[in-house]
mmCIF file of C-alpha atoms in Angstrom:
data_model
loop_
_atom_site.group_PDB
_atom_site.id
_atom_site.type_symbol
_atom_site.label_atom_id
_atom_site.label_comp_id
_atom_site.label_asym_id
_atom_site.label_seq_id
_atom_site.Cartn_x
_atom_site.Cartn_y
_atom_site.Cartn_z
ATOM 1 C CA MET A 12 137.438 122.226 97.850
ATOM 2 C CA SER A 13 140.664 122.143 95.729
ATOM 3 C CA HIS A 14 140.749 120.728 92.280
ATOM 4 C CA THR A 15 142.925 117.867 93.486
ATOM 5 C CA THR A 16 140.536 117.011 96.296
ATOM 6 C CA GLY A 17 137.549 117.203 94.032
ATOM 7 C CA ALA A 18 139.225 114.943 91.483
ATOM 8 C CA ARG A 19 140.113 112.429 94.251
ATOM 9 C CA GLN A 20 136.551 112.423 95.501
ATOM 10 C CA ALA A 21 135.225 111.881 91.951
ATOM 11 C CA GLN A 22 137.558 108.947 91.435
ATOM 12 C CA LYS A 23 136.469 107.448 94.756
ATOM 13 C CA GLN A 24 132.870 107.698 93.835
ATOM 14 C CA LYS A 25 133.558 106.254 90.400
ATOM 15 C CA THR A 26 135.309 103.233 91.961
ATOM 16 C CA ARG A 27 132.483 102.737 94.531
ATOM 17 C CA GLN A 28 129.897 102.772 91.721
ATOM 18 C CA ALA A 29 132.024 100.309 89.695
ATOM 19 C CA LEU A 30 132.096 97.935 92.650
ATOM 20 C CA LEU A 31 128.318 98.155 92.925
ATOM 21 C CA ASP A 32 127.908 97.555 89.195
ATOM 22 C CA ALA A 33 130.232 94.580 89.335
ATOM 23 C CA GLY A 34 128.290 93.110 92.230
ATOM 24 C CA LEU A 35 125.036 93.502 90.394
ATOM 25 C CA ARG A 36 126.449 91.839 87.294
ATOM 26 C CA LEU A 37 127.647 88.869 89.355
ATOM 27 C CA LEU A 38 124.242 88.685 91.016
ATOM 28 C CA ALA A 39 122.627 88.039 87.669
ATOM 29 C CA GLU A 40 123.818 84.456 87.917
ATOM 30 C CA GLN A 41 124.290 83.725 91.667
ATOM 31 C CA SER A 42 123.053 84.769 95.048
ATOM 32 C CA LEU A 43 124.849 87.362 97.215
ATOM 33 C CA SER A 44 125.971 84.718 99.687
ATOM 34 C CA SER A 45 128.005 82.962 97.061
ATOM 35 C CA ILE A 46 129.831 86.043 95.798
ATOM 36 C CA GLY A 47 133.455 86.544 96.771
ATOM 37 C CA LEU A 48 135.164 89.837 97.374
ATOM 38 C CA ARG A 49 137.925 88.982 95.031
ATOM 39 C CA GLU A 50 135.464 88.261 92.240
ATOM 40 C CA VAL A 51 134.060 91.803 92.582
ATOM 41 C CA THR A 52 137.423 93.497 92.716
ATOM 42 C CA ARG A 53 138.821 91.439 89.840
ATOM 43 C CA MET A 54 135.929 92.479 87.622
ATOM 44 C CA VAL A 55 136.573 96.154 88.479
ATOM 45 C CA GLY A 56 140.331 95.786 88.144
ATOM 46 C CA VAL A 57 141.249 97.011 91.588
ATOM 47 C CA ALA A 58 143.165 95.413 94.480
ATOM 48 C CA PRO A 59 141.021 93.592 97.128
ATOM 49 C CA ALA A 60 142.289 96.156 99.720
ATOM 50 C CA ALA A 61 140.548 98.891 97.659
ATOM 51 C CA PHE A 62 137.178 97.293 98.376
ATOM 52 C CA TYR A 63 137.504 98.101 102.109
ATOM 53 C CA ARG A 64 137.704 101.859 101.337
ATOM 54 C CA HIS A 65 134.049 101.687 100.237
ATOM 55 C CA PHE A 66 132.365 98.706 102.017
ATOM 56 C CA ARG A 67 132.983 96.666 105.130
ATOM 57 C CA ASP A 68 132.184 93.407 103.435
ATOM 58 C CA ILE A 69 130.029 91.805 100.765
ATOM 59 C CA PRO A 70 126.802 92.151 102.857
ATOM 60 C CA ASP A 71 127.513 95.881 103.218
ATOM 61 C CA LEU A 72 127.770 96.160 99.410
ATOM 62 C CA GLY A 73 124.465 94.303 99.215
ATOM 63 C CA VAL A 74 122.850 96.791 101.547
ATOM 64 C CA ALA A 75 124.012 99.620 99.299
ATOM 65 C CA LEU A 76 122.531 97.791 96.357
ATOM 66 C CA VAL A 77 119.167 97.710 98.178
ATOM 67 C CA GLU A 78 119.203 101.453 98.523
ATOM 68 C CA GLU A 79 120.196 101.866 94.932
ATOM 69 C CA SER A 80 117.535 99.349 93.704
ATOM 70 C CA LEU A 81 114.559 100.786 95.503
ATOM 71 C CA GLY A 82 115.450 104.338 96.371
ATOM 72 C CA SER A 83 114.558 106.045 93.097
ATOM 73 C CA LEU A 84 111.112 104.282 92.933
ATOM 74 C CA HIS A 85 109.798 105.911 96.071
ATOM 75 C CA GLY A 86 109.535 109.442 94.883
ATOM 76 C CA VAL A 87 107.880 108.605 91.575
ATOM 77 C CA VAL A 88 105.138 106.476 93.120
ATOM 78 C CA ARG A 89 104.565 108.884 95.965
ATOM 79 C CA ALA A 90 104.186 111.787 93.507
ATOM 80 C CA ILE A 91 101.548 109.905 91.510
ATOM 81 C CA LEU A 92 99.556 109.240 94.630
ATOM 82 C CA ALA A 93 99.944 112.787 95.928
ATOM 83 C CA GLU A 94 98.684 114.320 92.660
ATOM 84 C CA GLN A 95 95.327 112.699 93.341
ATOM 85 C CA PRO A 96 94.089 112.020 89.809
ATOM 86 C CA ASP A 97 90.999 109.849 89.615
ATOM 87 C CA ALA A 98 91.477 106.210 90.702
ATOM 88 C CA GLU A 99 91.656 104.773 87.184
ATOM 89 C CA GLU A 100 94.369 107.209 86.136
ATOM 90 C CA ARG A 101 96.295 106.690 89.338
ATOM 91 C CA ILE A 102 96.313 102.879 88.794
ATOM 92 C CA ASP A 103 97.287 103.107 85.123
ATOM 93 C CA ARG A 104 100.168 105.542 85.904
ATOM 94 C CA THR A 105 101.421 103.444 88.783
ATOM 95 C CA VAL A 106 101.536 100.189 86.775
ATOM 96 C CA ALA A 107 103.162 102.066 83.865
ATOM 97 C CA VAL A 108 105.923 103.289 86.217
ATOM 98 C CA VAL A 109 106.493 99.700 87.376
ATOM 99 C CA GLU A 110 106.676 98.427 83.791
ATOM 100 C CA ARG A 111 109.225 101.137 82.853
ATOM 101 C CA TYR A 112 111.270 100.494 85.983
ATOM 102 C CA VAL A 113 111.498 96.783 85.152
ATOM 103 C CA ARG A 114 112.605 97.617 81.593
ATOM 104 C CA GLU A 115 115.243 100.057 82.745
ATOM 105 C CA ASN A 116 116.431 98.259 85.868
ATOM 106 C CA PRO A 117 116.030 94.555 85.392
ATOM 107 C CA ALA A 118 119.131 93.560 87.396
ATOM 108 C CA HIS A 119 118.005 95.660 90.373
ATOM 109 C CA ILE A 120 114.520 94.038 90.351
ATOM 110 C CA ARG A 121 116.106 90.534 90.023
ATOM 111 C CA PHE A 122 118.391 91.283 92.995
ATOM 112 C CA ILE A 123 115.497 92.438 95.239
ATOM 113 C CA ALA A 124 113.283 89.464 94.221
ATOM 114 C CA ARG A 125 116.107 86.934 94.892
ATOM 115 C CA GLU A 126 117.512 88.483 98.064
ATOM 116 C CA ARG A 127 114.234 89.556 99.833
ATOM 117 C CA HIS A 128 114.110 86.081 101.297
ATOM 118 C CA GLY A 129 117.706 85.093 100.666
ATOM 119 C CA GLY A 130 120.522 83.927 102.973
ATOM 120 C CA VAL A 131 122.203 87.260 103.908
ATOM 121 C CA ARG A 132 120.446 88.595 106.982
ATOM 122 C CA ALA A 133 121.712 92.160 106.716
ATOM 123 C CA VAL A 134 120.327 92.424 103.166
ATOM 124 C CA ARG A 135 117.006 90.825 104.037
ATOM 125 C CA ARG A 136 116.691 93.338 106.820
ATOM 126 C CA ALA A 137 117.649 96.177 104.570
ATOM 127 C CA ILE A 138 115.024 95.222 102.012
ATOM 128 C CA ALA A 139 112.433 94.870 104.718
ATOM 129 C CA ALA A 140 113.376 98.330 106.098
ATOM 130 C CA GLU A 141 113.259 99.902 102.669
ATOM 131 C CA LEU A 142 109.854 98.498 101.886
ATOM 132 C CA GLU A 143 108.600 99.584 105.300
ATOM 133 C CA ARG A 144 109.814 103.107 104.522
ATOM 134 C CA PHE A 145 108.166 102.881 101.140
ATOM 135 C CA ALA A 146 104.840 101.836 102.667
ATOM 136 C CA ALA A 147 105.077 104.628 105.223
ATOM 137 C CA GLU A 148 105.523 107.099 102.379
ATOM 138 C CA VAL A 149 102.620 105.638 100.423
ATOM 139 C CA ALA A 150 100.474 105.795 103.556
ATOM 140 C CA ALA A 151 101.207 109.458 104.009
ATOM 141 C CA ALA A 152 100.054 110.105 100.412
ATOM 142 C CA LEU A 153 96.952 107.941 100.825
ATOM 143 C CA ARG A 154 96.084 109.711 104.067
ATOM 144 C CA GLU A 155 95.727 112.987 102.096
ATOM 145 C CA GLN A 156 93.065 111.517 99.835
ATOM 146 C CA PRO A 157 89.440 112.297 100.747
ATOM 147 C CA VAL A 158 88.452 108.637 100.490
ATOM 148 C CA SER A 159 90.636 107.992 103.548
ATOM 149 C CA ASP A 160 88.530 110.216 105.755
ATOM 150 C CA GLY A 161 87.514 108.248 108.832
ATOM 151 C CA TRP A 162 90.256 105.597 108.386
ATOM 152 C CA SER A 163 92.519 104.737 111.251
ATOM 153 C CA ASP A 164 96.265 105.221 110.794
ATOM 154 C CA ASP A 165 96.713 101.465 111.076
ATOM 155 C CA ASP A 166 94.235 100.795 108.261
ATOM 156 C CA VAL A 167 95.827 103.316 106.042
ATOM 157 C CA LEU A 168 99.239 101.751 106.613
ATOM 158 C CA MET A 169 97.730 98.264 105.988
ATOM 159 C CA LEU A 170 96.474 99.543 102.679
ATOM 160 C CA ALA A 171 99.816 101.104 101.807
ATOM 161 C CA GLU A 172 101.565 97.801 102.588
ATOM 162 C CA MET A 173 99.227 96.011 100.231
ATOM 163 C CA TYR A 174 100.030 98.467 97.453
ATOM 164 C CA VAL A 175 103.786 98.098 97.984
ATOM 165 C CA ASP A 176 103.731 94.258 98.211
ATOM 166 C CA HIS A 177 101.574 94.179 95.083
ATOM 167 C CA LEU A 178 103.982 96.458 93.178
ATOM 168 C CA VAL A 179 107.039 94.353 94.168
ATOM 169 C CA MET A 180 105.262 91.097 93.091
ATOM 170 C CA THR A 181 104.131 92.662 89.871
ATOM 171 C CA ALA A 182 107.634 93.873 89.075
ATOM 172 C CA SER A 183 109.014 90.435 89.709
ATOM 173 C CA ALA A 184 106.350 88.709 87.529
ATOM 174 C CA ILE A 185 106.899 91.118 84.675
ATOM 175 C CA LEU A 186 110.626 90.488 84.862
ATOM 176 C CA ASP A 187 110.112 86.670 84.877
ATOM 177 C CA ALA A 188 108.002 86.947 81.685
ATOM 178 C CA ALA A 189 110.548 89.275 80.009
ATOM 179 C CA ASP A 190 113.420 86.989 80.918
ATOM 180 C CA ASP A 191 111.558 84.211 79.158
ATOM 181 C CA GLY A 192 111.160 86.521 76.114
ATOM 182 C CA ASP A 193 107.352 86.338 76.486
ATOM 183 C CA MET A 194 106.348 90.004 76.118
ATOM 184 C CA ALA A 195 102.745 89.016 75.697
ATOM 185 C CA ALA A 196 102.855 87.396 79.172
ATOM 186 C CA ALA A 197 104.483 90.569 80.530
ATOM 187 C CA ALA A 198 101.656 92.640 79.143
ATOM 188 C CA ARG A 199 99.057 90.272 80.559
ATOM 189 C CA THR A 200 100.808 90.478 83.940
ATOM 190 C CA ALA A 201 100.646 94.315 83.855
ATOM 191 C CA GLU A 202 96.911 94.270 82.871
ATOM 192 C CA ARG A 203 96.163 91.785 85.652
ATOM 193 C CA ALA A 204 97.966 94.117 88.118
ATOM 194 C CA ARG A 205 95.724 96.942 86.971
ATOM 195 C CA ARG A 206 92.635 94.887 87.542
ATOM 196 C CA GLN A 207 93.793 93.770 90.953
ATOM 197 C CA LEU A 208 94.504 97.391 91.934
ATOM 198 C CA ARG A 209 90.988 98.311 90.775
ATOM 199 C CA LEU A 210 89.621 95.595 92.973
ATOM 200 C CA ILE A 211 91.603 96.948 95.990
ATOM 201 C CA SER A 212 90.381 100.440 95.077
ATOM 202 C CA LEU A 213 86.720 99.284 95.059
ATOM 203 C CA GLY A 214 87.210 97.554 98.422
ATOM 204 C CA ARG A 215 88.738 100.698 99.814
ATOM 205 C CA LEU A 216 85.525 102.620 99.106
ATOM 206 C CA HIS A 217 83.509 100.152 101.211
ATOM 207 C CA TRP A 218 85.982 99.288 103.987
ATOM 208 C CA LYS A 219 84.741 99.604 107.539
ATOM 209 C CA ASP A 220 86.942 98.619 110.424
#
């Protein structure tokens, strides 16, 4: 790749990321269905025509934001489960990861919480697909744990879906408390999440289909 081609590709990626960042900033105050293409491009300082070099339309930008919002969380949680520490340590580390992710990516969590049941079908479907993929990855990690011996694949997936739903709800609740400036409430939410996961873990030991 020539220097010129490389520089052009780098600029293209920079513009694409700027459009994603602008969309995310606008979503702090409104839903995706109410955002206009010109609002996004005006914030970035590019012509509206430049938008179409990166995205087909605003819903397509929203789908890219779904991938950006949830993609990096998969590997971290999957690694914690695959390392197979004892249940208490696994729960503590998982909730700690969610707390840190909310602190570092509040806009992404807010976007997922708002649009998961929002008005843009393509984005709803993208979130559902991403969470399904997340659950499948968690199920694969859970399947490797000795406590899953004798479980059917459907039951392991059901458990994984419970974990994923719980993590998403916990992240949203922590963010709501943080947005209100109530860090004590955020801490209580995290502790409650740990207790709920312990309850799920205990039920797992005694589950019989």
